Amino acid sequence: YITYHHGAWAYAKNIHPQPILPLGLTGYTVHTRDPRAGVKLAFTEASHLAGNTRLRIWLERHPSTYDLRLHYGAEAPLILKPSADTALPYVEAQLPFAPTDLPLTLQPPADTAAATPADRLELYGISLDIPTNRGVLYHSVGVNGATFDAILRQELMDEQVAAMAPDLILLDISGNEYYGRPFDPIDFDTKLRLTVQRLRRAAPRAAVIVSCSQDIYRRYWNVAATEPASAVARQAAFELGCGCYDYFAVSG
């Protein structure tokens, strides 16, 4: 997909040492106080799937959050109301057909008597999937360069993971812990366990698989830390009762 935006937006990523906005599972957040702002996702032909008609927009749900107008073909805009109910960390809509693009603009809530007028929108991610809970629904946290520290900065991750109720969590990160910097096995082990423990509290019924990195060749030298990191990840996984997929052992 390709993204577009207009208006004034602030943003944060989990790789920022001190993010200016709270972060959810995706590791990205955008925020606006501009009532004329908007965003659009345009899907490429290869990613456009006819059955993907359930839309979930992960956002801040607060009385001061703008309603969203989804401009959908020739139909009247679909209005999504994040200020109406705060039980879930997303608003959901069942679309009549799979969109080729998703243009979103803002509007104040219809209830103009609200004590706190709408003045902001904070987005944490968008998902578009099939309307039945069957098959594989794949979510990823994919900020390039992210470490365990970055994942642990995602303060809204726990409630979002709980709302997803996943069957399986694949913790497929670790290379950035030692790519281009010294490997600290104690810190690596500690942060890995903290991450697993947080995910387990959020989704106690989910199976967890821990992985590690395969061989890494960085520019002109081999990253030898992949071998001890593999041993640390394997030991932590077994002690925590997780599965383990050892990329290093597989790659030789």
PDB file of C-alpha atoms in Angstrom:
ATOM      1  CA  TYR A   1       0.000   0.000   0.000  1.00  0.00           C
ATOM      2  CA  ILE A   2       0.930   3.657  -0.349  1.00  0.00           C
ATOM      3  CA  THR A   3       0.104   6.288   2.277  1.00  0.00           C
ATOM      4  CA  TYR A   4      -0.832   9.926   1.801  1.00  0.00           C
ATOM      5  CA  HIS A   5      -1.667  12.663   4.277  1.00  0.00           C
ATOM      6  CA  HIS A   6      -2.639  16.305   4.441  1.00  0.00           C
ATOM      7  CA  GLY A   7      -2.701  18.735   7.339  1.00  0.00           C
ATOM      8  CA  ALA A   8      -0.364  18.982  10.328  1.00  0.00           C
ATOM      9  CA  TRP A   9       0.664  15.716  12.000  1.00  0.00           C
ATOM     10  CA  ALA A  10       3.130  14.708  14.723  1.00  0.00           C
ATOM     11  CA  TYR A  11       4.554  11.198  14.848  1.00  0.00           C
ATOM     12  CA  ALA A  12       6.539   8.835  17.074  1.00  0.00           C
ATOM     13  CA  LYS A  13       8.317   5.500  16.617  1.00  0.00           C
ATOM     14  CA  ASN A  14       9.431   2.957  19.180  1.00  0.00           C
ATOM     15  CA  ILE A  15      13.076   3.439  18.123  1.00  0.00           C
ATOM     16  CA  HIS A  16      12.973   6.996  19.489  1.00  0.00           C
ATOM     17  CA  PRO A  17      14.645   6.972  22.935  1.00  0.00           C
ATOM     18  CA  GLN A  18      11.910   9.258  24.313  1.00  0.00           C
ATOM     19  CA  PRO A  19       8.827   9.023  22.067  1.00  0.00           C
ATOM     20  CA  ILE A  20       6.636  12.123  22.171  1.00  0.00           C
ATOM     21  CA  LEU A  21       3.460  10.035  21.838  1.00  0.00           C
ATOM     22  CA  PRO A  22       2.219   6.798  23.435  1.00  0.00           C
ATOM     23  CA  LEU A  23       2.860   3.736  21.277  1.00  0.00           C
ATOM     24  CA  GLY A  24       0.808   0.648  20.598  1.00  0.00           C
ATOM     25  CA  LEU A  25       1.563  -2.706  19.039  1.00  0.00           C
ATOM     26  CA  THR A  26       2.682  -1.420  15.644  1.00  0.00           C
ATOM     27  CA  GLY A  27       5.384   0.755  17.216  1.00  0.00           C
ATOM     28  CA  TYR A  28       4.170   3.823  15.288  1.00  0.00           C
ATOM     29  CA  THR A  29       1.783   6.616  16.300  1.00  0.00           C
ATOM     30  CA  VAL A  30       0.514   9.696  14.452  1.00  0.00           C
ATOM     31  CA  HIS A  31      -1.343  12.565  16.111  1.00  0.00           C
ATOM     32  CA  THR A  32      -3.122  15.667  14.839  1.00  0.00           C
ATOM     33  CA  ARG A  33      -5.038  18.612  16.252  1.00  0.00           C
ATOM     34  CA  ASP A  34      -5.727  19.970  12.774  1.00  0.00           C
ATOM     35  CA  PRO A  35      -9.466  19.641  11.957  1.00  0.00           C
ATOM     36  CA  ARG A  36      -8.625  19.780   8.242  1.00  0.00           C
ATOM     37  CA  ALA A  37      -6.181  16.867   8.436  1.00  0.00           C
ATOM     38  CA  GLY A  38      -6.668  13.525   6.745  1.00  0.00           C
ATOM     39  CA  VAL A  39      -4.926  10.339   5.672  1.00  0.00           C
ATOM     40  CA  LYS A  40      -5.364   7.855   2.851  1.00  0.00           C
ATOM     41  CA  LEU A  41      -4.138   4.316   2.257  1.00  0.00           C
ATOM     42  CA  ALA A  42      -4.101   3.205  -1.379  1.00  0.00           C
ATOM     43  CA  PHE A  43      -3.738  -0.545  -1.858  1.00  0.00           C
ATOM     44  CA  THR A  44      -1.763  -2.044  -4.710  1.00  0.00           C
ATOM     45  CA  GLU A  45      -3.387  -4.620  -6.948  1.00  0.00           C
ATOM     46  CA  ALA A  46      -1.348  -7.438  -5.407  1.00  0.00           C
ATOM     47  CA  SER A  47      -2.529  -6.657  -1.874  1.00  0.00           C
ATOM     48  CA  HIS A  48      -6.172  -6.051  -2.730  1.00  0.00           C
ATOM     49  CA  LEU A  49      -8.118  -9.077  -1.479  1.00  0.00           C
ATOM     50  CA  ALA A  50     -11.843  -9.295  -2.191  1.00  0.00           C
ATOM     51  CA  GLY A  51     -12.719 -10.863   1.172  1.00  0.00           C
ATOM     52  CA  ASN A  52     -11.035  -8.215   3.334  1.00  0.00           C
ATOM     53  CA  THR A  53     -14.050  -6.194   4.431  1.00  0.00           C
ATOM     54  CA  ARG A  54     -13.669  -5.874   8.220  1.00  0.00           C
ATOM     55  CA  LEU A  55     -11.951  -2.605   9.078  1.00  0.00           C
ATOM     56  CA  ARG A  56     -10.444  -1.884  12.482  1.00  0.00           C
ATOM     57  CA  ILE A  57      -8.804   1.435  13.259  1.00  0.00           C
ATOM     58  CA  TRP A  58      -6.697   1.381  16.422  1.00  0.00           C
ATOM     59  CA  LEU A  59      -6.812   4.795  18.042  1.00  0.00           C
ATOM     60  CA  GLU A  60      -7.240   6.821  21.191  1.00  0.00           C
ATOM     61  CA  ARG A  61     -10.830   6.572  22.400  1.00  0.00           C
ATOM     62  CA  HIS A  62     -11.648   9.709  24.333  1.00  0.00           C
ATOM     63  CA  PRO A  63     -14.474  12.301  24.432  1.00  0.00           C
ATOM     64  CA  SER A  64     -12.142  14.785  22.730  1.00  0.00           C
ATOM     65  CA  THR A  65     -11.318  12.461  19.802  1.00  0.00           C
ATOM     66  CA  TYR A  66     -12.624  13.525  16.394  1.00  0.00           C
ATOM     67  CA  ASP A  67     -15.079  11.302  14.595  1.00  0.00           C
ATOM     68  CA  LEU A  68     -13.761   9.823  11.349  1.00  0.00           C
ATOM     69  CA  ARG A  69     -15.326  10.121   7.905  1.00  0.00           C
ATOM     70  CA  LEU A  70     -14.503   7.204   5.638  1.00  0.00           C
ATOM     71  CA  HIS A  71     -15.114   8.259   2.040  1.00  0.00           C
ATOM     72  CA  TYR A  72     -16.236   5.062   0.417  1.00  0.00           C
ATOM     73  CA  GLY A  73     -16.842   5.051  -3.318  1.00  0.00           C
ATOM     74  CA  ALA A  74     -19.939   6.970  -4.419  1.00  0.00           C
ATOM     75  CA  GLU A  75     -21.743   6.290  -1.144  1.00  0.00           C
ATOM     76  CA  ALA A  76     -22.198   8.853   1.629  1.00  0.00           C
ATOM     77  CA  PRO A  77     -19.229   8.884   4.006  1.00  0.00           C
ATOM     78  CA  LEU A  78     -19.251   6.218   6.707  1.00  0.00           C
ATOM     79  CA  ILE A  79     -18.942   7.873  10.131  1.00  0.00           C
ATOM     80  CA  LEU A  80     -16.856   6.114  12.792  1.00  0.00           C
ATOM     81  CA  LYS A  81     -17.272   7.431  16.337  1.00  0.00           C
ATOM     82  CA  PRO A  82     -14.301   6.756  18.634  1.00  0.00           C
ATOM     83  CA  SER A  83     -15.734   9.124  21.249  1.00  0.00           C
ATOM     84  CA  ALA A  84     -18.952   7.089  21.621  1.00  0.00           C
ATOM     85  CA  ASP A  85     -17.609   4.005  23.417  1.00  0.00           C
ATOM     86  CA  THR A  86     -14.267   3.373  25.101  1.00  0.00           C
ATOM     87  CA  ALA A  87     -14.606  -0.358  25.804  1.00  0.00           C
ATOM     88  CA  LEU A  88     -12.233  -1.421  23.015  1.00  0.00           C
ATOM     89  CA  PRO A  89      -9.026   0.245  21.745  1.00  0.00           C
ATOM     90  CA  TYR A  90     -10.352   0.375  18.157  1.00  0.00           C
ATOM     91  CA  VAL A  91     -13.400   1.316  16.102  1.00  0.00           C
ATOM     92  CA  GLU A  92     -14.725  -1.300  13.701  1.00  0.00           C
ATOM     93  CA  ALA A  93     -16.786  -1.219  10.536  1.00  0.00           C
ATOM     94  CA  GLN A  94     -18.044  -3.944   8.212  1.00  0.00           C
ATOM     95  CA  LEU A  95     -17.595  -2.641   4.660  1.00  0.00           C
ATOM     96  CA  PRO A  96     -19.903  -3.734   1.831  1.00  0.00           C
ATOM     97  CA  PHE A  97     -16.918  -4.557  -0.399  1.00  0.00           C
ATOM     98  CA  ALA A  98     -13.134  -4.559  -0.126  1.00  0.00           C
ATOM     99  CA  PRO A  99     -11.729  -1.071  -0.674  1.00  0.00           C
ATOM    100  CA  THR A 100      -9.024  -0.148  -3.136  1.00  0.00           C
ATOM    101  CA  ASP A 101      -8.230   2.846  -0.945  1.00  0.00           C
ATOM    102  CA  LEU A 102      -9.155   4.195   2.500  1.00  0.00           C
ATOM    103  CA  PRO A 103      -9.470   8.007   2.654  1.00  0.00           C
ATOM    104  CA  LEU A 104     -10.149   9.291   6.187  1.00  0.00           C
ATOM    105  CA  THR A 105     -10.988  12.848   7.224  1.00  0.00           C
ATOM    106  CA  LEU A 106     -12.103  14.351  10.542  1.00  0.00           C
ATOM    107  CA  GLN A 107     -15.315  15.826  11.853  1.00  0.00           C
ATOM    108  CA  PRO A 108     -16.438  16.942  15.334  1.00  0.00           C
ATOM    109  CA  PRO A 109     -18.838  14.549  17.109  1.00  0.00           C
ATOM    110  CA  ALA A 110     -22.527  15.223  16.517  1.00  0.00           C
ATOM    111  CA  ASP A 111     -23.004  15.794  20.253  1.00  0.00           C
ATOM    112  CA  THR A 112     -21.899  19.412  20.397  1.00  0.00           C
ATOM    113  CA  ALA A 113     -22.974  19.618  24.029  1.00  0.00           C
ATOM    114  CA  ALA A 114     -20.093  17.411  25.110  1.00  0.00           C
ATOM    115  CA  ALA A 115     -18.130  18.905  28.002  1.00  0.00           C
ATOM    116  CA  THR A 116     -14.871  18.363  26.118  1.00  0.00           C
ATOM    117  CA  PRO A 117     -15.066  19.365  22.435  1.00  0.00           C
ATOM    118  CA  ALA A 118     -13.233  17.260  19.879  1.00  0.00           C
ATOM    119  CA  ASP A 119      -9.746  18.582  19.297  1.00  0.00           C
ATOM    120  CA  ARG A 120      -7.473  15.668  18.403  1.00  0.00           C
ATOM    121  CA  LEU A 121      -6.982  12.322  16.721  1.00  0.00           C
ATOM    122  CA  GLU A 122      -4.301   9.800  17.646  1.00  0.00           C
ATOM    123  CA  LEU A 123      -3.871   6.733  15.420  1.00  0.00           C
ATOM    124  CA  TYR A 124      -1.958   3.564  16.308  1.00  0.00           C
ATOM    125  CA  GLY A 125      -2.679   1.370  13.295  1.00  0.00           C
ATOM    126  CA  ILE A 126      -5.237   0.027  10.833  1.00  0.00           C
ATOM    127  CA  SER A 127      -6.161  -3.565  10.030  1.00  0.00           C
ATOM    128  CA  LEU A 128      -8.304  -4.857   7.186  1.00  0.00           C
ATOM    129  CA  ASP A 129      -9.229  -8.532   7.278  1.00  0.00           C
ATOM    130  CA  ILE A 130     -11.956 -11.063   6.653  1.00  0.00           C
ATOM    131  CA  PRO A 131     -15.135 -10.744   8.770  1.00  0.00           C
ATOM    132  CA  THR A 132     -14.960 -14.254  10.274  1.00  0.00           C
ATOM    133  CA  ASN A 133     -12.451 -15.374  12.865  1.00  0.00           C
ATOM    134  CA  ARG A 134     -11.021 -18.120  10.662  1.00  0.00           C
ATOM    135  CA  GLY A 135      -7.692 -18.705   8.982  1.00  0.00           C
ATOM    136  CA  VAL A 136      -4.563 -16.731   9.767  1.00  0.00           C
ATOM    137  CA  LEU A 137      -4.729 -13.081  10.813  1.00  0.00           C
ATOM    138  CA  TYR A 138      -1.163 -11.783  10.905  1.00  0.00           C
ATOM    139  CA  HIS A 139      -0.140  -8.661  12.831  1.00  0.00           C
ATOM    140  CA  SER A 140       3.450  -7.476  13.053  1.00  0.00           C
ATOM    141  CA  VAL A 141       5.472  -4.868  14.882  1.00  0.00           C
ATOM    142  CA  GLY A 142       7.891  -3.859  12.174  1.00  0.00           C
ATOM    143  CA  VAL A 143       9.867  -0.732  12.982  1.00  0.00           C
ATOM    144  CA  ASN A 144      13.263  -1.059  11.327  1.00  0.00           C
ATOM    145  CA  GLY A 145      16.026  -1.060  13.949  1.00  0.00           C
ATOM    146  CA  ALA A 146      13.757  -1.932  16.896  1.00  0.00           C
ATOM    147  CA  THR A 147      15.248  -3.677  19.946  1.00  0.00           C
ATOM    148  CA  PHE A 148      13.636  -5.216  23.016  1.00  0.00           C
ATOM    149  CA  ASP A 149      13.943  -1.804  24.665  1.00  0.00           C
ATOM    150  CA  ALA A 150      11.902  -0.355  21.801  1.00  0.00           C
ATOM    151  CA  ILE A 151       9.182  -2.993  22.195  1.00  0.00           C
ATOM    152  CA  LEU A 152       9.054  -2.375  25.940  1.00  0.00           C
ATOM    153  CA  ARG A 153       8.414   1.345  25.263  1.00  0.00           C
ATOM    154  CA  GLN A 154       5.057   0.459  23.685  1.00  0.00           C
ATOM    155  CA  GLU A 155       2.900   1.386  26.661  1.00  0.00           C
ATOM    156  CA  LEU A 156      -0.391   0.630  24.887  1.00  0.00           C
ATOM    157  CA  MET A 157       0.777  -2.758  23.600  1.00  0.00           C
ATOM    158  CA  ASP A 158      -0.720  -4.763  26.455  1.00  0.00           C
ATOM    159  CA  GLU A 159      -4.326  -3.610  26.048  1.00  0.00           C
ATOM    160  CA  GLN A 160      -4.121  -3.969  22.266  1.00  0.00           C
ATOM    161  CA  VAL A 161      -2.721  -7.501  22.467  1.00  0.00           C
ATOM    162  CA  ALA A 162      -5.458  -8.391  24.957  1.00  0.00           C
ATOM    163  CA  ALA A 163      -8.111  -7.049  22.550  1.00  0.00           C
ATOM    164  CA  MET A 164      -6.669  -9.127  19.689  1.00  0.00           C
ATOM    165  CA  ALA A 165      -6.815 -12.314  21.813  1.00  0.00           C
ATOM    166  CA  PRO A 166      -4.115 -14.036  19.713  1.00  0.00           C
ATOM    167  CA  ASP A 167      -3.647 -17.783  19.540  1.00  0.00           C
ATOM    168  CA  LEU A 168       0.077 -17.477  18.830  1.00  0.00           C
ATOM    169  CA  ILE A 169       2.739 -14.838  19.455  1.00  0.00           C
ATOM    170  CA  LEU A 170       5.989 -15.230  17.522  1.00  0.00           C
ATOM    171  CA  LEU A 171       8.642 -13.059  19.133  1.00  0.00           C
ATOM    172  CA  ASP A 172      10.831 -12.769  16.068  1.00  0.00           C
ATOM    173  CA  ILE A 173      13.318 -10.059  17.039  1.00  0.00           C
ATOM    174  CA  SER A 174      16.832  -9.955  18.491  1.00  0.00           C
ATOM    175  CA  GLY A 175      19.391  -9.120  15.786  1.00  0.00           C
ATOM    176  CA  ASN A 176      19.371  -5.420  16.620  1.00  0.00           C
ATOM    177  CA  GLU A 177      20.553  -6.245  20.144  1.00  0.00           C
ATOM    178  CA  TYR A 178      24.038  -6.903  18.778  1.00  0.00           C
ATOM    179  CA  TYR A 179      24.094  -5.716  15.171  1.00  0.00           C
ATOM    180  CA  GLY A 180      26.724  -2.984  15.237  1.00  0.00           C
ATOM    181  CA  ARG A 181      27.204  -2.965  18.987  1.00  0.00           C
ATOM    182  CA  PRO A 182      28.645  -5.266  21.675  1.00  0.00           C
ATOM    183  CA  PHE A 183      26.484  -8.174  22.801  1.00  0.00           C
ATOM    184  CA  ASP A 184      25.418  -8.096  26.454  1.00  0.00           C
ATOM    185  CA  PRO A 185      24.038 -11.558  27.273  1.00  0.00           C
ATOM    186  CA  ILE A 186      22.631 -10.535  30.666  1.00  0.00           C
ATOM    187  CA  ASP A 187      20.771  -7.535  29.263  1.00  0.00           C
ATOM    188  CA  PHE A 188      19.571  -9.606  26.286  1.00  0.00           C
ATOM    189  CA  ASP A 189      18.238 -12.342  28.562  1.00  0.00           C
ATOM    190  CA  THR A 190      16.571  -9.858  30.924  1.00  0.00           C
ATOM    191  CA  LYS A 191      14.794  -7.877  28.186  1.00  0.00           C
ATOM    192  CA  LEU A 192      13.683 -11.019  26.360  1.00  0.00           C
ATOM    193  CA  ARG A 193      12.096 -12.402  29.547  1.00  0.00           C
ATOM    194  CA  LEU A 194      10.436  -9.072  30.374  1.00  0.00           C
ATOM    195  CA  THR A 195       8.909  -8.940  26.885  1.00  0.00           C
ATOM    196  CA  VAL A 196       7.575 -12.501  27.126  1.00  0.00           C
ATOM    197  CA  GLN A 197       6.152 -11.842  30.589  1.00  0.00           C
ATOM    198  CA  ARG A 198       4.292  -8.719  29.406  1.00  0.00           C
ATOM    199  CA  LEU A 199       2.823 -10.552  26.422  1.00  0.00           C
ATOM    200  CA  ARG A 200       1.802 -13.476  28.625  1.00  0.00           C
ATOM    201  CA  ARG A 201      -0.037 -11.173  31.017  1.00  0.00           C
ATOM    202  CA  ALA A 202      -1.858  -9.568  28.084  1.00  0.00           C
ATOM    203  CA  ALA A 203      -2.691 -12.866  26.344  1.00  0.00           C
ATOM    204  CA  PRO A 204      -2.424 -15.704  28.880  1.00  0.00           C
ATOM    205  CA  ARG A 205      -3.970 -18.279  26.531  1.00  0.00           C
ATOM    206  CA  ALA A 206      -1.593 -17.594  23.625  1.00  0.00           C
ATOM    207  CA  ALA A 207       1.287 -19.881  22.737  1.00  0.00           C
ATOM    208  CA  VAL A 208       4.604 -18.044  22.506  1.00  0.00           C
ATOM    209  CA  ILE A 209       7.517 -18.893  20.212  1.00  0.00           C
ATOM    210  CA  VAL A 210      10.896 -17.237  20.737  1.00  0.00           C
ATOM    211  CA  SER A 211      13.379 -17.012  17.884  1.00  0.00           C
ATOM    212  CA  CYS A 212      16.868 -15.669  17.352  1.00  0.00           C
ATOM    213  CA  SER A 213      18.896 -14.440  14.382  1.00  0.00           C
ATOM    214  CA  GLN A 214      20.555 -16.519  11.713  1.00  0.00           C
ATOM    215  CA  ASP A 215      24.141 -15.817  10.646  1.00  0.00           C
ATOM    216  CA  ILE A 216      24.697 -12.111   9.992  1.00  0.00           C
ATOM    217  CA  TYR A 217      27.454 -10.703   7.821  1.00  0.00           C
ATOM    218  CA  ARG A 218      27.674  -6.941   8.381  1.00  0.00           C
ATOM    219  CA  ARG A 219      29.563  -5.187   5.585  1.00  0.00           C
ATOM    220  CA  TYR A 220      33.073  -6.586   6.059  1.00  0.00           C
ATOM    221  CA  TRP A 221      32.842  -8.847   9.084  1.00  0.00           C
ATOM    222  CA  ASN A 222      30.844 -11.681  10.556  1.00  0.00           C
ATOM    223  CA  VAL A 223      28.613 -10.843  13.551  1.00  0.00           C
ATOM    224  CA  ALA A 224      29.838 -13.599  15.825  1.00  0.00           C
ATOM    225  CA  ALA A 225      27.349 -12.720  18.596  1.00  0.00           C
ATOM    226  CA  THR A 226      24.618 -14.616  16.747  1.00  0.00           C
ATOM    227  CA  GLU A 227      25.973 -17.842  18.252  1.00  0.00           C
ATOM    228  CA  PRO A 228      25.899 -16.934  21.984  1.00  0.00           C
ATOM    229  CA  ALA A 229      22.628 -15.045  21.441  1.00  0.00           C
ATOM    230  CA  SER A 230      21.104 -18.223  20.058  1.00  0.00           C
ATOM    231  CA  ALA A 231      22.090 -20.101  23.214  1.00  0.00           C
ATOM    232  CA  VAL A 232      20.637 -17.391  25.478  1.00  0.00           C
ATOM    233  CA  ALA A 233      17.354 -17.247  23.550  1.00  0.00           C
ATOM    234  CA  ARG A 234      17.004 -21.034  23.565  1.00  0.00           C
ATOM    235  CA  GLN A 235      17.625 -21.290  27.310  1.00  0.00           C
ATOM    236  CA  ALA A 236      15.218 -18.462  28.121  1.00  0.00           C
ATOM    237  CA  ALA A 237      12.519 -19.940  25.891  1.00  0.00           C
ATOM    238  CA  PHE A 238      12.704 -23.347  27.533  1.00  0.00           C
ATOM    239  CA  GLU A 239      12.731 -21.914  31.058  1.00  0.00           C
ATOM    240  CA  LEU A 240       9.722 -19.739  30.242  1.00  0.00           C
ATOM    241  CA  GLY A 241       7.802 -22.617  28.676  1.00  0.00           C
ATOM    242  CA  CYS A 242       7.894 -21.147  25.169  1.00  0.00           C
ATOM    243  CA  GLY A 243       8.579 -22.781  21.848  1.00  0.00           C
ATOM    244  CA  CYS A 244      11.885 -21.914  20.203  1.00  0.00           C
ATOM    245  CA  TYR A 245      12.782 -21.606  16.548  1.00  0.00           C
ATOM    246  CA  ASP A 246      16.562 -21.395  16.299  1.00  0.00           C
ATOM    247  CA  TYR A 247      17.378 -19.666  13.025  1.00  0.00           C
ATOM    248  CA  PHE A 248      21.072 -19.845  13.849  1.00  0.00           C
ATOM    249  CA  ALA A 249      21.047 -23.638  14.173  1.00  0.00           C
ATOM    250  CA  VAL A 250      18.956 -23.981  11.009  1.00  0.00           C
ATOM    251  CA  SER A 251      21.246 -21.733   8.956  1.00  0.00           C
ATOM    252  CA  GLY A 252      24.398 -23.521  10.083  1.00  0.00           C
TER     253      GLY A 252
END
